[in-house]
Coordinates of C-alpha atoms in Angstrom, one line a residue:
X12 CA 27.2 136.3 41.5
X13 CA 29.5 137.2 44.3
X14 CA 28.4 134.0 46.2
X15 CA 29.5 131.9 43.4
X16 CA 32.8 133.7 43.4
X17 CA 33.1 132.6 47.3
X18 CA 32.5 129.2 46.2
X19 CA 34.8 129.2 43.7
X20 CA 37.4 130.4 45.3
X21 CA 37.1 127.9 48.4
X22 CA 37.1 125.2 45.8
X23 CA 39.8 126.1 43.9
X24 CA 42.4 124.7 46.1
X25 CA 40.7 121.0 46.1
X26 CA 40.6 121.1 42.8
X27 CA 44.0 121.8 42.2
X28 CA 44.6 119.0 44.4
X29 CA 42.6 116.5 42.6
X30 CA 44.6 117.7 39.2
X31 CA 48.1 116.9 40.9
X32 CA 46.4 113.3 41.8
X33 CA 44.7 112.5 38.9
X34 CA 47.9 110.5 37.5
X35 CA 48.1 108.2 40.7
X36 CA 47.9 104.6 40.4
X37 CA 47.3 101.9 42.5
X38 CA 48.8 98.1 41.3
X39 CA 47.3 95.6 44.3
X40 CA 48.7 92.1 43.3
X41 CA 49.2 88.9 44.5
X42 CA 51.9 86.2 44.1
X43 CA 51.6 82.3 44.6
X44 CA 53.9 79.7 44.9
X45 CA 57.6 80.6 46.1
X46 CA 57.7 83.8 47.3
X47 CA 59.9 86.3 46.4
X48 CA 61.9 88.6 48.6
X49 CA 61.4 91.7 46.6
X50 CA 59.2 92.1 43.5
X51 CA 61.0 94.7 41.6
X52 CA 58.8 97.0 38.9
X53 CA 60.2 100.0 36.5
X54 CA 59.9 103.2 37.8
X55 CA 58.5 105.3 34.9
X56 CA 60.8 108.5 35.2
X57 CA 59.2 111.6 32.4
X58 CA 57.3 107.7 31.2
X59 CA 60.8 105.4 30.2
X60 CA 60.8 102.0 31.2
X61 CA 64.4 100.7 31.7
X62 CA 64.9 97.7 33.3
X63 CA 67.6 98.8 35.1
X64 CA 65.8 101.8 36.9
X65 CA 63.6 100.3 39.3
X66 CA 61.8 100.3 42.7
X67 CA 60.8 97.2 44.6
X68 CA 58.2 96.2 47.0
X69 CA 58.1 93.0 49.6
X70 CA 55.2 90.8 49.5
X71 CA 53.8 89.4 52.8
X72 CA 54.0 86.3 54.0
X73 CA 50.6 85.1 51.3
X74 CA 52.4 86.8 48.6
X75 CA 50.4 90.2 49.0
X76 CA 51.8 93.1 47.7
X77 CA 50.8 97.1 46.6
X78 CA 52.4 99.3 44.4
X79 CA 51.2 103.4 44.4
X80 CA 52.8 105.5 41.7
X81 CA 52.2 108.8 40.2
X82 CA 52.3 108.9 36.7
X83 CA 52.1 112.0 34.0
X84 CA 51.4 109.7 30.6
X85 CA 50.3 106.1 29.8
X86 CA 53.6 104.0 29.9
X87 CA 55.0 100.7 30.2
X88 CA 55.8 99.1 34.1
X89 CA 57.5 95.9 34.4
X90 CA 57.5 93.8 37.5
X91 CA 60.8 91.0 38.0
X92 CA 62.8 89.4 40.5
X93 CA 66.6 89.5 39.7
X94 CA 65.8 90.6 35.7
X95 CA 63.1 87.8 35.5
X96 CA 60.3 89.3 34.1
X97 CA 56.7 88.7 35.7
X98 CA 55.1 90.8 32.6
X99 CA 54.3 94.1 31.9
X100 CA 51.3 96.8 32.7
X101 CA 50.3 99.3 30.2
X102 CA 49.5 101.8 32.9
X103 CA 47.6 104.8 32.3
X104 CA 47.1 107.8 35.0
X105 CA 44.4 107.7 37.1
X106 CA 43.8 103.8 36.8
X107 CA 44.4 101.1 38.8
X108 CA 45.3 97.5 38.8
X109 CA 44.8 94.0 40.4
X110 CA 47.8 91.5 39.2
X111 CA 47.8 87.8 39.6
X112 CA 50.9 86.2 39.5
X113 CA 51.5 82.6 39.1
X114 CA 55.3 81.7 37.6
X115 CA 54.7 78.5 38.6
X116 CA 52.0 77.7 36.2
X117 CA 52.6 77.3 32.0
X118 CA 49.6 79.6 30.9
X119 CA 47.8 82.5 32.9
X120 CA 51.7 83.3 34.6
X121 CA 50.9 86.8 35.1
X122 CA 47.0 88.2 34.5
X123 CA 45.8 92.4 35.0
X124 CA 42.6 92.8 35.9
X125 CA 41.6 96.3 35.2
X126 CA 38.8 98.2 32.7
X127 CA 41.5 97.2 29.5
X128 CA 42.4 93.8 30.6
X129 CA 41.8 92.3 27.4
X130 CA 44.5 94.5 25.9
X131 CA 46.6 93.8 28.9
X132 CA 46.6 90.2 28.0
X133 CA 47.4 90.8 24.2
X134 CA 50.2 92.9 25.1
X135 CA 51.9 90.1 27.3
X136 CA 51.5 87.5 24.9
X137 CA 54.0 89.0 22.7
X138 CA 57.4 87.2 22.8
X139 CA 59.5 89.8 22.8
X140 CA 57.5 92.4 24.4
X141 CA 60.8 93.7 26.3
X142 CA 64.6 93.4 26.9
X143 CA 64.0 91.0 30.4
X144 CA 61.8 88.5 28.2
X145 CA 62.9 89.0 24.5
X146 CA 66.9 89.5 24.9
X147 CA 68.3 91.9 21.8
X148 CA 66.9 92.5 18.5
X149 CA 69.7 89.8 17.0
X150 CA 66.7 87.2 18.5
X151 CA 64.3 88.4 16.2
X152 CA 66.4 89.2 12.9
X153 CA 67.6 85.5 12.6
X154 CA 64.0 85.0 10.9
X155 CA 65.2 87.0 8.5
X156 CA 68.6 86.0 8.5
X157 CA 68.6 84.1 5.0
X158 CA 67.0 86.5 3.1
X159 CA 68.8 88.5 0.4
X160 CA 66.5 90.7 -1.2
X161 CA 66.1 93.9 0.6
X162 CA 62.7 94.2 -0.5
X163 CA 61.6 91.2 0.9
X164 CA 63.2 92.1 4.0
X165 CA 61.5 95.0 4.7
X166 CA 58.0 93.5 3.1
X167 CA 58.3 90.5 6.1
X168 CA 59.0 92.6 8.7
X169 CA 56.0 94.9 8.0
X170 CA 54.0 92.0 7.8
X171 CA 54.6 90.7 11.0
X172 CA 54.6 94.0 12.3
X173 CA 51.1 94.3 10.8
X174 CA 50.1 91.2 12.2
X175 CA 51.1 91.8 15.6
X176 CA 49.2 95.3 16.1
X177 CA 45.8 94.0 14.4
X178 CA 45.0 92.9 17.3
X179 CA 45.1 96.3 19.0
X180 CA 43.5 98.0 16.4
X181 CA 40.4 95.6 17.1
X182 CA 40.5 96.7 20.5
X183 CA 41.1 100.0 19.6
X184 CA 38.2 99.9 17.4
X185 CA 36.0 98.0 20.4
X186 CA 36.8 100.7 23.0
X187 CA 37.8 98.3 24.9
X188 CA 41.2 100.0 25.0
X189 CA 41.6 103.9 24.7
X190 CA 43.8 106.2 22.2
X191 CA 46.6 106.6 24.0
X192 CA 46.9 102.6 25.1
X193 CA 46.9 101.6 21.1
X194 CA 49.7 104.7 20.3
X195 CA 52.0 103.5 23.4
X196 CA 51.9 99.6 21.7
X197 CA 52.2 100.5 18.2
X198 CA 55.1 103.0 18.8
X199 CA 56.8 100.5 20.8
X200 CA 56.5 97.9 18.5
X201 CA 57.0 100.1 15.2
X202 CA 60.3 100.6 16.8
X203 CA 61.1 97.3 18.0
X204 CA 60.6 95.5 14.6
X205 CA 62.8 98.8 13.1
X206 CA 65.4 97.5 15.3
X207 CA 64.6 94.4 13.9
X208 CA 65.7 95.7 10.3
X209 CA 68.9 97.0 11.9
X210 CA 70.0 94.5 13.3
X211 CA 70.0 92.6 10.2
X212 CA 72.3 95.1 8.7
X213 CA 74.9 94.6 11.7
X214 CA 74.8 91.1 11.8
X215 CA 75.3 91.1 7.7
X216 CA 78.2 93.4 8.7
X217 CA 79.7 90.9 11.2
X218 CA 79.3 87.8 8.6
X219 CA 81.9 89.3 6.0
X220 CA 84.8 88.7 7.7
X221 CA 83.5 85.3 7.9
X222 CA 82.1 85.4 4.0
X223 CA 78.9 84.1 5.7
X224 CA 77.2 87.9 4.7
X225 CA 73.7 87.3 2.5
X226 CA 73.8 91.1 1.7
X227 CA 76.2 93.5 0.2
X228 CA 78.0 96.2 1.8
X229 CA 75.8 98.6 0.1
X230 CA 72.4 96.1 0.8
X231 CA 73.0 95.9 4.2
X232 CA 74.1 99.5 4.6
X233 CA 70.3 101.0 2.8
X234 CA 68.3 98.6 4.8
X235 CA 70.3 100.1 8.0
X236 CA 69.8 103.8 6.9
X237 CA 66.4 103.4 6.0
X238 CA 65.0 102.7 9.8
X239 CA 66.7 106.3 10.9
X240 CA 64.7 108.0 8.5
X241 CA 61.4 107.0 9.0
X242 CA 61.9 106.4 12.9
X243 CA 64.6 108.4 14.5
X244 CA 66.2 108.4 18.0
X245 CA 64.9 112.4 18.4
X246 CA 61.5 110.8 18.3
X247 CA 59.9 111.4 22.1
X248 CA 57.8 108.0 21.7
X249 CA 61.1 105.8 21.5
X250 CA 61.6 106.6 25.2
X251 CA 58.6 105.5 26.2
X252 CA 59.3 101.8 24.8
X253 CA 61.5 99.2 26.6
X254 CA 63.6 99.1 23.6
X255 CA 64.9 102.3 23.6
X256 CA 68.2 101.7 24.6
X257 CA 69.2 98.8 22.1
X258 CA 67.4 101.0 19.3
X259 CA 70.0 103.8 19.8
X260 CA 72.6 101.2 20.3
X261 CA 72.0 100.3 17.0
X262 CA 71.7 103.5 15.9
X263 CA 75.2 104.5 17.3
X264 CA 76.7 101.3 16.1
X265 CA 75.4 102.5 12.7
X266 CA 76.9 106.1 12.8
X267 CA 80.4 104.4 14.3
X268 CA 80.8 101.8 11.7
X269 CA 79.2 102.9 8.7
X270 CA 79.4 107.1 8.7
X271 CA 82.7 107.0 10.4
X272 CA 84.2 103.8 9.2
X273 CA 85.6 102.9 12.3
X274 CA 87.4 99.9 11.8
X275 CA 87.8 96.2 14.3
X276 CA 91.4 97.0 14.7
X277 CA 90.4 100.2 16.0
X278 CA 87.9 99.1 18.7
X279 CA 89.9 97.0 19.7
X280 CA 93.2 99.0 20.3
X281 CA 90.5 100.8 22.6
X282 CA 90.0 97.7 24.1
X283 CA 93.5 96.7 24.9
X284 CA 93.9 100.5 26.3
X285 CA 90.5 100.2 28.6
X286 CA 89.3 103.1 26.9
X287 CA 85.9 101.3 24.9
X288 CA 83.4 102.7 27.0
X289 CA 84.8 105.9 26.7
X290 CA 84.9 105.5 23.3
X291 CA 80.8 104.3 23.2
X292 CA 79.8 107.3 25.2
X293 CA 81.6 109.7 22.9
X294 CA 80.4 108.4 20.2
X295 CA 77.0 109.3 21.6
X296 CA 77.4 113.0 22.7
X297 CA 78.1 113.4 19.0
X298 CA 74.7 112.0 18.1
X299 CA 72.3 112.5 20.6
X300 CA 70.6 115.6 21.9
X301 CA 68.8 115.9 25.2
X302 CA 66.9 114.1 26.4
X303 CA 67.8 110.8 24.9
X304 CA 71.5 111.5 25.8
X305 CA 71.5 111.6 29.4
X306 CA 69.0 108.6 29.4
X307 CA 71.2 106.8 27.4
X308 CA 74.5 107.5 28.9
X309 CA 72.8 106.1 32.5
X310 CA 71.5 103.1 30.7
X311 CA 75.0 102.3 29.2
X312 CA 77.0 103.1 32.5
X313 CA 73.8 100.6 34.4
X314 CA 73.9 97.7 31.6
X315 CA 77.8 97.4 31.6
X316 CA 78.1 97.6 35.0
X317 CA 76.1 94.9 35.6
X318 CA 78.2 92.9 33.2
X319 CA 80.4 92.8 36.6
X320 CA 83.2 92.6 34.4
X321 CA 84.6 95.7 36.7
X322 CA 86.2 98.1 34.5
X323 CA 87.6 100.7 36.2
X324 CA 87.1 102.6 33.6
X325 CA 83.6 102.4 34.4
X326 CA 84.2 104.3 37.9
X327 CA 85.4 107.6 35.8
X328 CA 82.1 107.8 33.6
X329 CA 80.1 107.3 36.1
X330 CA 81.7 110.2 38.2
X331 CA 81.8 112.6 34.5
X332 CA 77.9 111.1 34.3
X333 CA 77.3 112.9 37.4
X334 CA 78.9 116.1 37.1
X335 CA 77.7 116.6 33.7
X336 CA 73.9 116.0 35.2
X337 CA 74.4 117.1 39.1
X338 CA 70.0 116.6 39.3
X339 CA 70.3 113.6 37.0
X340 CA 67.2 111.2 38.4
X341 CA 69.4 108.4 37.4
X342 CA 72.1 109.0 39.2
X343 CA 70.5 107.1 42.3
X344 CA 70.4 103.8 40.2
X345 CA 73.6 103.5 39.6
X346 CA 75.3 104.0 42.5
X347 CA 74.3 100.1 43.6
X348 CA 76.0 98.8 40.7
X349 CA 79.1 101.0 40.7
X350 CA 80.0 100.4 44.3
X351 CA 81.1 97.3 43.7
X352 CA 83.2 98.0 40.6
X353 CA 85.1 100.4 43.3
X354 CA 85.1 97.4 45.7
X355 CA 87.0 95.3 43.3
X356 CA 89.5 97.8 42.7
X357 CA 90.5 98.1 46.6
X358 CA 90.3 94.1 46.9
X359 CA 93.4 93.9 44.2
X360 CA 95.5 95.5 46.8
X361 CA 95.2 93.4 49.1
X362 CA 97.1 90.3 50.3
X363 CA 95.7 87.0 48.4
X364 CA 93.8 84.6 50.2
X365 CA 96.3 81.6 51.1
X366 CA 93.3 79.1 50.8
X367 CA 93.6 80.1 47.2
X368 CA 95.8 78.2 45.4
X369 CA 96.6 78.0 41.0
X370 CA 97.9 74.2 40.2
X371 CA 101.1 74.5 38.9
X372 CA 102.0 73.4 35.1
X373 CA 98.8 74.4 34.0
X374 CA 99.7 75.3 30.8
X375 CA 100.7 71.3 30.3
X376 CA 97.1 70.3 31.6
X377 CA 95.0 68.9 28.5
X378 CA 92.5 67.4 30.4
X379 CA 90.6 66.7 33.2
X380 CA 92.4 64.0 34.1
X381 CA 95.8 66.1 34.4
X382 CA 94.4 68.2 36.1
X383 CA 93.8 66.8 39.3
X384 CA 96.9 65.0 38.6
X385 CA 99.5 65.2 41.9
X386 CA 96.5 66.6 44.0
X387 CA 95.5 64.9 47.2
X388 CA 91.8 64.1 47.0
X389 CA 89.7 61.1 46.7
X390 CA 87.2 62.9 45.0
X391 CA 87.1 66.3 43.6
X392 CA 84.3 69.0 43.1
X393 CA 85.0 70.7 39.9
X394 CA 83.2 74.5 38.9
X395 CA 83.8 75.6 35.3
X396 CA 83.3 78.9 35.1
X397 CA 84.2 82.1 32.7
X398 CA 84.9 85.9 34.3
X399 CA 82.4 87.0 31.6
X400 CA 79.5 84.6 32.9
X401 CA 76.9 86.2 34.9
X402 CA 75.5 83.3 36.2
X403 CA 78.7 81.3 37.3
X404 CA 79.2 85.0 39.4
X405 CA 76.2 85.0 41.0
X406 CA 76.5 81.5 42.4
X407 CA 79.5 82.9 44.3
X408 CA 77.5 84.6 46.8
X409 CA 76.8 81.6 48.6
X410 CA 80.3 79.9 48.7
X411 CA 80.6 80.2 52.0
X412 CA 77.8 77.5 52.7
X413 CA 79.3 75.3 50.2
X414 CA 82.9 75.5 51.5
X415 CA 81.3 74.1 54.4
X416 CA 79.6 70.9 53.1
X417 CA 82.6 69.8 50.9
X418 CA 85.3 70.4 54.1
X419 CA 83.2 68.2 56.0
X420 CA 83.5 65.1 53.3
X421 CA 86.8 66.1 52.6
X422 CA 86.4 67.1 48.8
X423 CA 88.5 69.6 47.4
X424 CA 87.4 72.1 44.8
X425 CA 88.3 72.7 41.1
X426 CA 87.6 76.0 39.7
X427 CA 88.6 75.9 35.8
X428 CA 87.9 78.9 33.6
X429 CA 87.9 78.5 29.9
X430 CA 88.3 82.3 29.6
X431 CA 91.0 82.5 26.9
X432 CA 94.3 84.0 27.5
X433 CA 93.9 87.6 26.8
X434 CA 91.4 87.6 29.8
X435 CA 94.5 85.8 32.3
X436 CA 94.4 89.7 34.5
X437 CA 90.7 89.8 34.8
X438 CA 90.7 85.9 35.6
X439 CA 92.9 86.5 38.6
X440 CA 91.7 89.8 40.0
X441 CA 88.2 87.8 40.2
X442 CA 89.1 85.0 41.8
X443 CA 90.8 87.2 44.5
X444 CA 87.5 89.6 44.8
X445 CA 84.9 86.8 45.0
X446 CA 87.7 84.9 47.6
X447 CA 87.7 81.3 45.5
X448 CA 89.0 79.1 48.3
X449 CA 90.1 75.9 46.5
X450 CA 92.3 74.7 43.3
X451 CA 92.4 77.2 39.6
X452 CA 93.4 76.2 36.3
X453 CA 92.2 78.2 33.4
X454 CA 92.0 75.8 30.6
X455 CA 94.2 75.6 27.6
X456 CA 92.6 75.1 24.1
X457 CA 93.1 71.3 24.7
X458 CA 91.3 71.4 28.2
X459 CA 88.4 73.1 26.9
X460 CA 88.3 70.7 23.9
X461 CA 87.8 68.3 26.6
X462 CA 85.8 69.9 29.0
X463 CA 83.4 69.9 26.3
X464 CA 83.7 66.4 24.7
X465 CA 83.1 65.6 28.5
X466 CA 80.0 67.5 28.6
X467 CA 78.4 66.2 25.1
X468 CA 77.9 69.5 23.6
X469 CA 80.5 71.9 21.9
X470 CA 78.0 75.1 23.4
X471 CA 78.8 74.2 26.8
X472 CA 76.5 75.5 29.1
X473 CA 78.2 77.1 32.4
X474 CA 78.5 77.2 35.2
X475 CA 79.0 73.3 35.1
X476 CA 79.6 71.9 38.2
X477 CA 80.2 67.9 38.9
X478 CA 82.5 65.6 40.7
X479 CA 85.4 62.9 39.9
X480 CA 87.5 60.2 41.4
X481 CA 90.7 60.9 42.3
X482 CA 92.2 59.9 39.2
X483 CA 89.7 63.0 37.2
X484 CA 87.2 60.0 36.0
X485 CA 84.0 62.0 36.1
X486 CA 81.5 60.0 38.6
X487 CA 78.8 62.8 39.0
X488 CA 77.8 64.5 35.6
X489 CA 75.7 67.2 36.8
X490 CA 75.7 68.5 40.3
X491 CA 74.1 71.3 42.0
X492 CA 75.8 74.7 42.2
X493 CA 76.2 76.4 45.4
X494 CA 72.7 78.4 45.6
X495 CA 71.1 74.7 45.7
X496 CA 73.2 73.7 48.3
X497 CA 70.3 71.4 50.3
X498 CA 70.3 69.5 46.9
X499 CA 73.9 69.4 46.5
X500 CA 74.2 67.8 49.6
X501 CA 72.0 65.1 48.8
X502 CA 73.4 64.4 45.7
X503 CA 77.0 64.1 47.4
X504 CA 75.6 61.9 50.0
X505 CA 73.5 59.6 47.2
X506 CA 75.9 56.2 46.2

């Protein structure tokens, strides 16, 4: 007896030590084709997956990468580069994972071999399996969009819902995927076609200004209660799913403009005074409890911010985030993306660029044509752009390469913005933080008329970039923006 008390003993410590490990995974993959710098995957903090609170790993030269994690629950990892989604792993503790990925290729883009692969695959066929892939819930509700009978609604919705999960259940029912795989998918997407409902209701809310509403005020506002009832943000499983954060939005946008009646005028006014986000966020400390609330006010401060819109205000919540959660694990996410909100704010002080340079009369510029009007060019390099597209911004990064190629053939650039006038601040203040070098003009309502008759199609699709003669006849429809700038320079060189 006492000698199996020795032995007990000395193997109490390695057990203990197997227990703390037992959650460790190991994700080995491979990419092909072009290779990333950085494969970026969801670090699943108390097991939420948040697109915006991730690690990232480099490949090696043949694409070869490994990713070790310790996890306490099964829960959802995403792997991207630059918010493209690769797909998703339905990871449970002590398993591990070989990935495949192939973006190059129409079918088999991203395959998980591992002892649930089948259910792996399932999962990543859904279309809107997350926020990267699947955008907001507004996608999915314009199925529903005509429909006016709440009833029906809510019967087509658990349809598809129903459809969707069979398959799980079959592999639930196989074994070839365990308990707690089939409750992660289902809760996910029992919440994610509840958003669904929701955002029915808000869009129907939106319409009647327009008198383009299918459902009553008091329609739209019972299908929009109904989804808090039988799945509410105190649930612990909503954090778990991708779609936690636009389910609470929803939630909150419920409780703001249904319970409260807060008005457009209102939001609005708290636009004007920079004070919306304020307003968002206090909105939620009067509705959500712990956890959800701190989770939620990092995902708001992280999606905004990455809006690069640069609102100050931004700066202040994220310094009241952190002293209201001084051992907040999300803190260290969003320091990258408020840095350069507080970057922006030092750049307005200082002296403007004199390469920068805003065409006078703009105001009397209805086209194209007038625009280059009285400039010295033979041929002119024109960048529509907006302050609120993401996009156009990022192709700024790599201005300085293009600044070169059109000095040496002597072409002047064009930037015109169709933001509209209430965005004339935020227009200027960008130009001077991403250091525009060239010619701006932000189009009237006649330019952008134009811009657009020019193009083909009233949705214009920005950034557009292409060149005219010196008279603003268009010679070049479509050009190459400044991250392709190999291609541009062909395409400049091409008669």
């Amino acid at each position: 007896m006492k000698l199996f008390q020795f032995i007990l003993i000395v193997l109490l410590p390695t057990f203990a030590f197997c227990q703390e490990k037992k959650g460790d995974i190991t994700i080995t993959g491979k990419i092909t084709g072009k290779i990333p710098e950085t494969i970026e995957y969801t670090l699943p903090i108390n097991g939420i997956d948040y697109f915006g609170f991730t690690n990232s790993v480099q490949p090696d030269s043949l694409g070869n990468f490994q990713i070790k994690l310790h996890i306490d629950k099964t829960c959802f990892i995403e792997l991207s580069t630059n918010y493209r989604s690769y797909g998703t792993i339905v990871a449970e503790p002590g398993m591990n994972y070989n990935i495949y990925i192939n973006p190059e290729t129409p079918d088999n883009k991203f395959k998980v071999v591992s002892k649930n692969e089948k259910g792996q695959e399932l999962y990543n066929q859904i279309p809107n399996r997350s926020m990267i892939v699947g955008g907001h819930f507004e996608l999915e509700s314009r199925k529903y969009s005509k429909d006016s009978v709440i009833s029906d609604i809510k019967q087509k919705i658990e349809q598809d819902s129903q459809i969707e999960i069979s398959g799980f259940k079959k592999l639930l029912n196989d074994k070839t995927i365990s308990k707690n795989f089939y409750n992660l998918v289902q809760a996910d997407r029992d919440y994610f076609y509840k958003g669904t409902q929701g955002s029915i209701a808000f869009m129907n809310y939106l319409n009647v200004a327009q008198n383009k509403n299918t459902l009553t005020k008091e329609q739209y506002t019972e299908l929009w209660a109904a989804i808090f009832l039988s799945n509410p943000v105190t649930n612990r499983e909503l954090l778990s799913s991708p779609w936690f954060y636009y389910y609470v939005e929803n939630y909150l946008r419920y409780k703001e403009l249904i319970v409260e009646a807060i008005d457009i005028a209102t939001l609005t006014e708290f636009h004007k005074q920079g004070l919306i986000h304020t307003h968002k966020i206090n909105i939620a400390k009067k509705y959500l409890p712990e956890p959800q609330l701190e989770y939620y006010f990092a995902a708001y401060i992280y999606c905004e911010a990455i809006n690069k819109n640069y609102e100050k205000e931004l700066i202040t919540l994220f310094e009241q985030f952190k002293k209201e959660y001084p051992s907040s694990s999300y803190t260290h996410f969003l320091e990258p993306v408020v840095i350069p909100i507080i970057s922006f704010h030092k750049k307005k002080e200082e002296p403007l660029n004199e390469k920068i340079k805003f065409i006078d009369n703009s105001a009397a510029a209805n086209s194209v044509k007038d625009a280059v009007k009285g400039l010295n060019g033979k041929q002119f390099y024109i960048d529509i752009w907006a302050t609120w597209c993401g996009p156009c911004k990022s192709e700024f990064k790599y201005n300085s390469k293009l600044y070169e190629v059109l000095k040496s053939k002597k072409i002047p650039i064009i930037y015109i913005s169709i933001d509209k006038e209430n965005r004339e601040n935020q227009w200027r203040d960008m130009i001077q933080f991403y250091n525009l070098e060239g010619y701006h003009i932000r189009a009237n309502d006649k330019l952008d008329a134009d811009l657009r008759i020019l193009y083909g199609n009233q949705t214009m699709g920005i950034p557009w970039h292409f060149l005219t003669d010196g008279d603003g006849n268009i010679t070049k429809k479509n050009l190459s923006g400044p991250s392709e700038i190999e291609n541009l320079e062909k395409q400049l060189t091409e008669n």
